[in-house]
Coordinates of C-alpha atoms in Angstrom, one line a residue:
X1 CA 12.0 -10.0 36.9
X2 CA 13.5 -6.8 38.7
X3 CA 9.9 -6.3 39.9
X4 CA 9.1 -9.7 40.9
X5 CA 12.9 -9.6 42.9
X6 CA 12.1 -6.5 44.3
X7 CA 8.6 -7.7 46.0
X8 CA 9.8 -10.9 47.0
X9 CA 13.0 -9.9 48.6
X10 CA 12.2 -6.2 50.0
X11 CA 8.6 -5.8 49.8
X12 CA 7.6 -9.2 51.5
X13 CA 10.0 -9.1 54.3
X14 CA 8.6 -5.7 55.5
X15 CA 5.0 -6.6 55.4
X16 CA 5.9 -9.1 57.4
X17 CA 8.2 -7.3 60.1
X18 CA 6.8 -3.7 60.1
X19 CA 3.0 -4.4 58.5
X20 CA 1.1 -5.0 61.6
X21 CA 2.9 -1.4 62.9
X22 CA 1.7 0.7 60.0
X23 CA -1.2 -0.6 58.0
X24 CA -4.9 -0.6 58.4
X25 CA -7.1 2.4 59.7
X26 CA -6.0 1.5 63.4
X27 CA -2.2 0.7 63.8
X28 CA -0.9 -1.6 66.9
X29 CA 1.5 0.4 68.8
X30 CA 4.8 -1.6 70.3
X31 CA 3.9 -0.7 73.8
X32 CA 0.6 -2.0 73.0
X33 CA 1.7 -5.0 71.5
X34 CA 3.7 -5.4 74.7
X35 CA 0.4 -5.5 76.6
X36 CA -1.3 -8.5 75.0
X37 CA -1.6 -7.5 71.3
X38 CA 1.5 -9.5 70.4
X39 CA -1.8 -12.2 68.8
X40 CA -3.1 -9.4 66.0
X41 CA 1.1 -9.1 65.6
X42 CA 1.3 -12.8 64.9
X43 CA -2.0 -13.5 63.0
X44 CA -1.6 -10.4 60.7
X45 CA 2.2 -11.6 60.0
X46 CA 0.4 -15.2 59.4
X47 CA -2.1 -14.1 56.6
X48 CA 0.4 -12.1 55.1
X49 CA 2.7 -15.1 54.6
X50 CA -0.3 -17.1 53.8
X51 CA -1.7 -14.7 51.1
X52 CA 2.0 -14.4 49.7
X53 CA 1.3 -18.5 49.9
X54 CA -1.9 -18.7 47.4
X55 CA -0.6 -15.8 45.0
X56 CA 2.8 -17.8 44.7
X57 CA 0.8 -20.9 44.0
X58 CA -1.9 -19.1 41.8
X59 CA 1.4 -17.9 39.6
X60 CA 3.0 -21.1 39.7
X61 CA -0.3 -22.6 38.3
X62 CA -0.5 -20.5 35.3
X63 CA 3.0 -21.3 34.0
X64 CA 2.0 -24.5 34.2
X65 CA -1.0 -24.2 32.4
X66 CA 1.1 -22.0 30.0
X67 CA 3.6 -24.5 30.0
X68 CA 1.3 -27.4 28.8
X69 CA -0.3 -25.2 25.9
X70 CA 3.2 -24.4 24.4
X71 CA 3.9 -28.1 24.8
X72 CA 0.5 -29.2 23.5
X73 CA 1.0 -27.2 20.7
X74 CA 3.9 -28.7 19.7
X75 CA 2.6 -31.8 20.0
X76 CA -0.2 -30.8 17.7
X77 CA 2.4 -29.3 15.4
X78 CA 4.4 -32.7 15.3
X79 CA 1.4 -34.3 14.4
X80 CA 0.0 -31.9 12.0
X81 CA 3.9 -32.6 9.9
X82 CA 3.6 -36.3 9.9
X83 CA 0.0 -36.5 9.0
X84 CA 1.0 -34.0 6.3
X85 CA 3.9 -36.6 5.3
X86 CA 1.5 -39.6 5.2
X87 CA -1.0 -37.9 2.9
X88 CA 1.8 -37.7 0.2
X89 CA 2.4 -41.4 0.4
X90 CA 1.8 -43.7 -2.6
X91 CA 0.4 -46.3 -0.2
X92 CA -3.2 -46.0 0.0
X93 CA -2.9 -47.6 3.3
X94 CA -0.2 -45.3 4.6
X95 CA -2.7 -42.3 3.1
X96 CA -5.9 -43.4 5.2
X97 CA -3.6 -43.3 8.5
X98 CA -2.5 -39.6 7.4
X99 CA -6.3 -38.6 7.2
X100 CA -7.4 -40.2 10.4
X101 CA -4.5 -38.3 12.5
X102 CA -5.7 -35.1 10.5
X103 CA -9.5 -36.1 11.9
X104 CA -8.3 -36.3 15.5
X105 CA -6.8 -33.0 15.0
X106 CA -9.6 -31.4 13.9
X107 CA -12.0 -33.2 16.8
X108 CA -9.4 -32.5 19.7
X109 CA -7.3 -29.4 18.7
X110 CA -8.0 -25.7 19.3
X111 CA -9.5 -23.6 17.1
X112 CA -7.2 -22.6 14.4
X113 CA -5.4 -26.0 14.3
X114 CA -8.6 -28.4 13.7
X115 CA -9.5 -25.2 11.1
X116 CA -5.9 -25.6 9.1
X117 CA -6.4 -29.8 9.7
X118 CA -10.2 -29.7 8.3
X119 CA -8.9 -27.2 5.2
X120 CA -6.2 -29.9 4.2
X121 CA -8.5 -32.4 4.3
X122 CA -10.6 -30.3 1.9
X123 CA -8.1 -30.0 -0.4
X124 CA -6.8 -33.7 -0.2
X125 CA -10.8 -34.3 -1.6
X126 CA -10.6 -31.7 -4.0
X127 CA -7.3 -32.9 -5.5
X128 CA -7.8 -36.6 -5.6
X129 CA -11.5 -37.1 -6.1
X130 CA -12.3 -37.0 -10.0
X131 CA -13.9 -34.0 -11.8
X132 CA -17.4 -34.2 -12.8
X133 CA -17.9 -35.4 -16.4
X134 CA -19.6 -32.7 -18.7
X135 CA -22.1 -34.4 -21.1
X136 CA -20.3 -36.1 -24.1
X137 CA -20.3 -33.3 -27.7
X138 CA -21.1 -35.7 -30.6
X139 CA -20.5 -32.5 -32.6
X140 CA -17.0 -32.7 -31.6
X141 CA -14.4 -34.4 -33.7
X142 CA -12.2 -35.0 -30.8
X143 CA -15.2 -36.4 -28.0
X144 CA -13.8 -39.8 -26.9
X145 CA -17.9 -41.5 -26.4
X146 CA -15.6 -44.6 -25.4
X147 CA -13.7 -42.7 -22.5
X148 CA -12.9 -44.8 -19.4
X149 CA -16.0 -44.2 -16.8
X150 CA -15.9 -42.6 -13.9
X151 CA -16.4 -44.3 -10.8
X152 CA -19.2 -45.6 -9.0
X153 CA -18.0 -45.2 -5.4
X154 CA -15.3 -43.2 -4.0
X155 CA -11.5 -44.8 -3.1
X156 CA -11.2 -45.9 -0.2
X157 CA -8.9 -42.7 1.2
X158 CA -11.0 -39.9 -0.5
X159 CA -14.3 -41.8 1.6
X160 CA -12.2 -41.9 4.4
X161 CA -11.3 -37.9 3.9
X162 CA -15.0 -37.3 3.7
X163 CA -16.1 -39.1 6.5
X164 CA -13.7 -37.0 8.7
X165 CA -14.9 -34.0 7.4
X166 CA -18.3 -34.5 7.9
X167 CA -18.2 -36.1 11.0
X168 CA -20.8 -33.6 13.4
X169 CA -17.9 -33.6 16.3
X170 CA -15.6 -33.0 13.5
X171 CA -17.2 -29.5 13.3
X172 CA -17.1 -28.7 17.1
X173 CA -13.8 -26.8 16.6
X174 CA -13.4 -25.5 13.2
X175 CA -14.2 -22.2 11.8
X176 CA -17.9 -21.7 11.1
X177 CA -16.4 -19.6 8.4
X178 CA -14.5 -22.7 6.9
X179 CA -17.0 -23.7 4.3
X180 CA -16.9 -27.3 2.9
X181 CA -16.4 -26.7 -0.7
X182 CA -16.5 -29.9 -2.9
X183 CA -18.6 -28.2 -6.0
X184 CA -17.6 -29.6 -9.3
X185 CA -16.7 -33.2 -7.6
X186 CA -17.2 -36.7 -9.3
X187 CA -18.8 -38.6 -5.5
X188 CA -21.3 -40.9 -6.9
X189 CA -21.6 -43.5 -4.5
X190 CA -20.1 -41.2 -1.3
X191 CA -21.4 -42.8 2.4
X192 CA -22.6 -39.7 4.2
X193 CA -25.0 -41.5 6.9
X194 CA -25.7 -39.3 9.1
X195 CA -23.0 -36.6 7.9
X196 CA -22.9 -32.6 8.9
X197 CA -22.8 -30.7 5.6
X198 CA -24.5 -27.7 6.9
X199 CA -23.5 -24.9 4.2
X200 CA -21.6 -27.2 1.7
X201 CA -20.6 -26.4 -1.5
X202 CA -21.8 -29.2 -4.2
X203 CA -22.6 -27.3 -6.9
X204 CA -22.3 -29.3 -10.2
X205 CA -21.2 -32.5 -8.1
X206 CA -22.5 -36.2 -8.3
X207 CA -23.8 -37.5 -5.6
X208 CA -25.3 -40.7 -7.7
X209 CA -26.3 -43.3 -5.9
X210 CA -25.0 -41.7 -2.5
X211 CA -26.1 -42.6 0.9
X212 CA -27.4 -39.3 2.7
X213 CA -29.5 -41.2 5.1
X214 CA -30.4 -38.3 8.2
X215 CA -27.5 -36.5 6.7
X216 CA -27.8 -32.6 7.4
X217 CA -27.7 -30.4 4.3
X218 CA -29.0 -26.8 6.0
X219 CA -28.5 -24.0 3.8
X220 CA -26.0 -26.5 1.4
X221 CA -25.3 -25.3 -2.1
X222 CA -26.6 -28.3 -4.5
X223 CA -27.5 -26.1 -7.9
X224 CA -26.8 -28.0 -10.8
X225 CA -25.9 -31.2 -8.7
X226 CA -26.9 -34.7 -9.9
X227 CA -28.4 -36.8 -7.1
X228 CA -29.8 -39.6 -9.2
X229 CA -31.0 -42.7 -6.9
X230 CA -29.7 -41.2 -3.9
X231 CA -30.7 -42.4 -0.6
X232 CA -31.9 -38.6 1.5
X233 CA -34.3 -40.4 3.6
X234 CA -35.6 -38.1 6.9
X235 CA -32.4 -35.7 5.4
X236 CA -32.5 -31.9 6.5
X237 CA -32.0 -30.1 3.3
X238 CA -34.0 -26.5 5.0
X239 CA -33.2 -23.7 2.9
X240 CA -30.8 -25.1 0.7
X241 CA -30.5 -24.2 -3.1
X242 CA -31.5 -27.1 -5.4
X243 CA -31.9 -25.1 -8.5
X244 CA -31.4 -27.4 -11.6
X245 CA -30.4 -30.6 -9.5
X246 CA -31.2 -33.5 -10.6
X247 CA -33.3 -35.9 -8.2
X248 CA -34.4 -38.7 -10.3
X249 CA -35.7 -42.0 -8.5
X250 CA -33.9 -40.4 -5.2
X251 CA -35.3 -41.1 -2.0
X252 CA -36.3 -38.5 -0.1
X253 CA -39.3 -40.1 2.4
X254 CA -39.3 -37.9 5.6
X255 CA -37.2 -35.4 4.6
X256 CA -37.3 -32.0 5.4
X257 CA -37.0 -29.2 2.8
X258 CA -38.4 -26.4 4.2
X259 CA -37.6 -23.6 2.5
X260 CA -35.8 -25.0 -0.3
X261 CA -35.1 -24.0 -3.8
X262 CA -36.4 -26.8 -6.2
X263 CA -36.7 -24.5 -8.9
X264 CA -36.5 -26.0 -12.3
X265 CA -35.3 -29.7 -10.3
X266 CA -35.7 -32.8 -11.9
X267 CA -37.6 -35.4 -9.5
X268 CA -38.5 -37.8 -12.3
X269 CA -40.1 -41.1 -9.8
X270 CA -38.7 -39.3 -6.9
X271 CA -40.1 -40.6 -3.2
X272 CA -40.9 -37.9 -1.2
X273 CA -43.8 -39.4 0.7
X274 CA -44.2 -37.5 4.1
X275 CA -41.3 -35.2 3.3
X276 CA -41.7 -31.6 4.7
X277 CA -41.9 -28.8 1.7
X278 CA -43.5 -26.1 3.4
X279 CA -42.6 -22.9 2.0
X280 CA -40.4 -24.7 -0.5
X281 CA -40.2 -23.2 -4.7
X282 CA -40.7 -25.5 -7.0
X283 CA -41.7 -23.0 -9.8
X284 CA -41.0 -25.4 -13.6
X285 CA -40.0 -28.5 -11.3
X286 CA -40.1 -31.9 -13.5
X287 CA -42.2 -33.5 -10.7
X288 CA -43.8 -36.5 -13.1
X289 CA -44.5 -39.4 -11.8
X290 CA -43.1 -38.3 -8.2
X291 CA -44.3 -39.8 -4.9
X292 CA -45.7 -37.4 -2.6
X293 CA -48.3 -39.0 -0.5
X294 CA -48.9 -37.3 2.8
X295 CA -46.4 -34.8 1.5
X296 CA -47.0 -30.7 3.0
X297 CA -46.7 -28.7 0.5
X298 CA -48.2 -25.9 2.7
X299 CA -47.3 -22.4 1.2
X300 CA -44.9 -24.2 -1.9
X301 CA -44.5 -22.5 -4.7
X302 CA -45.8 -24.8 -8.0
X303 CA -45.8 -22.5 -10.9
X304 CA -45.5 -24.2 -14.2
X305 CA -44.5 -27.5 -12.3
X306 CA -44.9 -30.7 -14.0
X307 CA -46.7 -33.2 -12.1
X308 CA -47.9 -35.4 -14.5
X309 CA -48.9 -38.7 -13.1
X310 CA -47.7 -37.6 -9.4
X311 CA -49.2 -39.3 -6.3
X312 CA -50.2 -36.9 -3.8
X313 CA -53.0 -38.7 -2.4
X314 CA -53.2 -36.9 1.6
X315 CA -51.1 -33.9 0.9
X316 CA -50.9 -31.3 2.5
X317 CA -51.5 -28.5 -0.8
X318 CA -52.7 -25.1 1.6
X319 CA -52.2 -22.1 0.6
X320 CA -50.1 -23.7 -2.3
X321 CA -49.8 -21.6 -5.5
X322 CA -50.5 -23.7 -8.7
X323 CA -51.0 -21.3 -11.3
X324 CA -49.7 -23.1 -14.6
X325 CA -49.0 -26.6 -12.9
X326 CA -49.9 -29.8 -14.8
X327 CA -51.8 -32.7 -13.0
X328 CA -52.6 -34.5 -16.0
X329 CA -53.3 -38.2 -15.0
X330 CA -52.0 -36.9 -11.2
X331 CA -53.8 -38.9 -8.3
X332 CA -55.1 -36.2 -5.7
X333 CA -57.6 -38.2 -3.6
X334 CA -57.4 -37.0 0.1
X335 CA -55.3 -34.0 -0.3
X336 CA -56.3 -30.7 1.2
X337 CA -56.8 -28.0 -0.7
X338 CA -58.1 -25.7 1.3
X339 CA -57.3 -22.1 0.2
X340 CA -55.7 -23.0 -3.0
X341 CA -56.8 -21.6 -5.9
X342 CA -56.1 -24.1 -8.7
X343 CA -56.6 -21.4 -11.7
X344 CA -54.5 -22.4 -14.8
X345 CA -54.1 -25.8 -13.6
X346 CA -54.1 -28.2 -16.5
X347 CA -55.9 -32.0 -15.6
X348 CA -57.2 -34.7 -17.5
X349 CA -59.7 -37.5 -17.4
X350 CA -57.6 -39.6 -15.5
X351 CA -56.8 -37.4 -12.6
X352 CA -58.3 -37.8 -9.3
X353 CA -60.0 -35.0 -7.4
X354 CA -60.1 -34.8 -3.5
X355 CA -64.1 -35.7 -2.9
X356 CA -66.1 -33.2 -3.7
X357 CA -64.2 -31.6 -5.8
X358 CA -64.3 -33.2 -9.2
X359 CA -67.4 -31.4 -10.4
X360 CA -66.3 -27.8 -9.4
X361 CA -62.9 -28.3 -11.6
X362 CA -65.0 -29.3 -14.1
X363 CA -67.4 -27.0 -14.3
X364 CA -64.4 -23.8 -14.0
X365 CA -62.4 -25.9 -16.9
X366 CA -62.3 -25.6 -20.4
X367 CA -61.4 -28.3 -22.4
X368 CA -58.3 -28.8 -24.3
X369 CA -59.0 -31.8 -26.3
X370 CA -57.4 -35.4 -26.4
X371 CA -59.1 -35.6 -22.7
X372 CA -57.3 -32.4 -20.8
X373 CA -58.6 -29.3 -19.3
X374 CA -57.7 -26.1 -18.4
X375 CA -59.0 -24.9 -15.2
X376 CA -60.4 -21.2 -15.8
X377 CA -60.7 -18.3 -13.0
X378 CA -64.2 -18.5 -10.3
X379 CA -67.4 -18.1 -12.0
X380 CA -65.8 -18.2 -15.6
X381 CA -67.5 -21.7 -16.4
X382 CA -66.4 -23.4 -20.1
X383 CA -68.8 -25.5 -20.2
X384 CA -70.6 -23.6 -23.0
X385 CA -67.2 -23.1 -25.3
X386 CA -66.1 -24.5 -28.0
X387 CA -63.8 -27.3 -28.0
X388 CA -60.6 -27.2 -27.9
X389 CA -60.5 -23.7 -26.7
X390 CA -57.1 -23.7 -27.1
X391 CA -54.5 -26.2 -29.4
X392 CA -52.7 -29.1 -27.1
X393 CA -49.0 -29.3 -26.6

């Protein structure tokens, strides 16, 4: 402040009076200005008084703008305590108002705010949405089989908390860092058309029956999770970890999966027609009876994958490894299999070759009995052995 005096009272004034006399490389000299330079006197006085104008105007405009952010922050802060207060309410009503002022915080606020609005929202989920179930011990005395059920869809505030959350402009502002963690949650039945769970936690959760229509699960964590009948049509699930899940009857038509980790997954009657698994692992996947017409599979890893009765009539199989994989009864007409080597592969009568290929997996194929074979390595024909080479599962 003494500064600020000091220029405005003693330094201006000067600049004014006694600037055009002693600064710049060329100085007017009074009898000069008596002459006819009394004009460079003037115009030099003008700018100064015009520059001391703008800086005056360019200081008064950044306490404003400082100004407003202290006072917007308050407002945020004001909001932030009564959307905190509704949340708490035993009105369910009064708890859905709390989370949609929590979701305009974290879609309008700065950074930090919408990330300390989108972590209570997290929390709100993880408190109030039930627990996944572990499978019923019949060994146990106290195991209740008769236990009230969970539910089939979500209340109507912990959808409403989810929807929020997964909004994509709901993530414009928060953290990157933040991570969505709802691992161990009971959702069967969640709406997530659409939703942004890029990097989300749902290990061990339910998503039965869930609507993840175009819903984008980049890089999500979904080991162990239970996606029964859920609806992932044309969902982006690239490089996420599906180890374990469970995908039975789900639909995944046009999805992408590029990447993924389907070790071990269970996609019992599963629709993935058209869907995208380049790249993916599906090494000891349960893939019986599993739709994958015009499916790539380009570069997927099928070791000791069960595909037992599996449509894959067009796919896309190139480069794929299938060492151990079972096609017994599996329909491949159309596919392309160009530089896949099907050693180990296990087939039966009923399964159908792309054409032309039927006779060569015949002739490289020992048989195993009860109308299965077991595909041998190039130029190792079983024809002449004796059958079963080797006793059937």
């Amino acid at each position: 402040m003494v500064v600020g005096a000091t220029v405005l009272f003693v330094v201006l004034p000067w600049l004014i009076w006694w600037g055009p006399y002693v600064i710049g490389p060329d100085p007017i000299d009074k009898t000069e200005a008596k002459k006819g330079s009394a004009a460079l006197v003037t115009g030099l006085r003008t700018a100064v008084v015009a520059f001391t104008a703008a800086l005056g105007a360019g200081i008064a405009l950044l306490y404003t703008a400082r100004t407003y952010r202290l006072t917007r922050r308050g407002q945020i802060t004001d909001r932030f305590t009564k959307a905190l207060e509704r949340l708490g309410s035993d009105q369910i009503y009064v708890r859905i108002g709390g989370i949609l002022a929590l979701e305009q915080i974290v879609q309008d606020a700065p950074e930090q705010a919408a990330t300390d609005a989108a972590r209570v929202l997290g929390h709100f989920i993880r408190h109030r949405a039930p627990k996944t179930a572990p499978p019923p011990d019949l060994n146990d005395p106290h195991c209740d089989p008769h236990a009230d059920p969970l539910p089939t869809e979500p209340d109507a505030d912990i959808q409403a908390a989810l929807t929020a959350l997964t909004r994509t402009e709901s993530r414009t502002h928060v953290d990157p860092r933040e991570q969505l963690d709802l691992h161990g949650l009971h959702l069967a039945g969640a709406r997530l058309n659409s939703a942004d769970l890029t990097g989300a936690n749902l290990s061990g959760a339910t998503l039965t029956g869930a609507n993840l229509f175009r819903a984008t699960l980049t890089g999500a964590e979904l080991s162990g999770a239970t996606l029964t009948e859920a609806n992932l049509f044309r969902a982006t699930l690239t490089g996420a970890n599906l180890f374990r899940a469970t995908l039975t009857e789900a639909y995944l038509s046009g999805a992408t999966l590029t990447g993924a980790d389907l070790s071990g997954a269970t996609l019992t009657e599963a629709d993935l027609s058209a869907a995208d698994l380049t790249g993916a692992t599906l090494v000891g996947a349960d893939l019986t009876e599993v739709h994958l017409a015009k499916t790539n599979l380009t570069d997927a890893l099928l070791v000791g994958a069960d595909l037992t009765e599996a449509h894959l009539a067009k796919a896309r199989l190139t480069k794929a490894l299938l060492f151990g994989a079972t096609f017994t009864g599996a329909d491949l007409s159309g596919a392309d299999l160009s530089e896949t080597d099907p050693m180990s592969v296990v087939w039966s009568e009923e399964t159908r070759w792309p054409s032309g290929y039927g006779a060569g997996m015949r002739e490289r194929s020992v048989s195993l009995g009860d109308g299965k074979w077991h595909i041998q390595e190039v130029g190792n024909s079983g024809a002449d052995l004796p059958e079963p080479l080797m006793p059937v599962d």
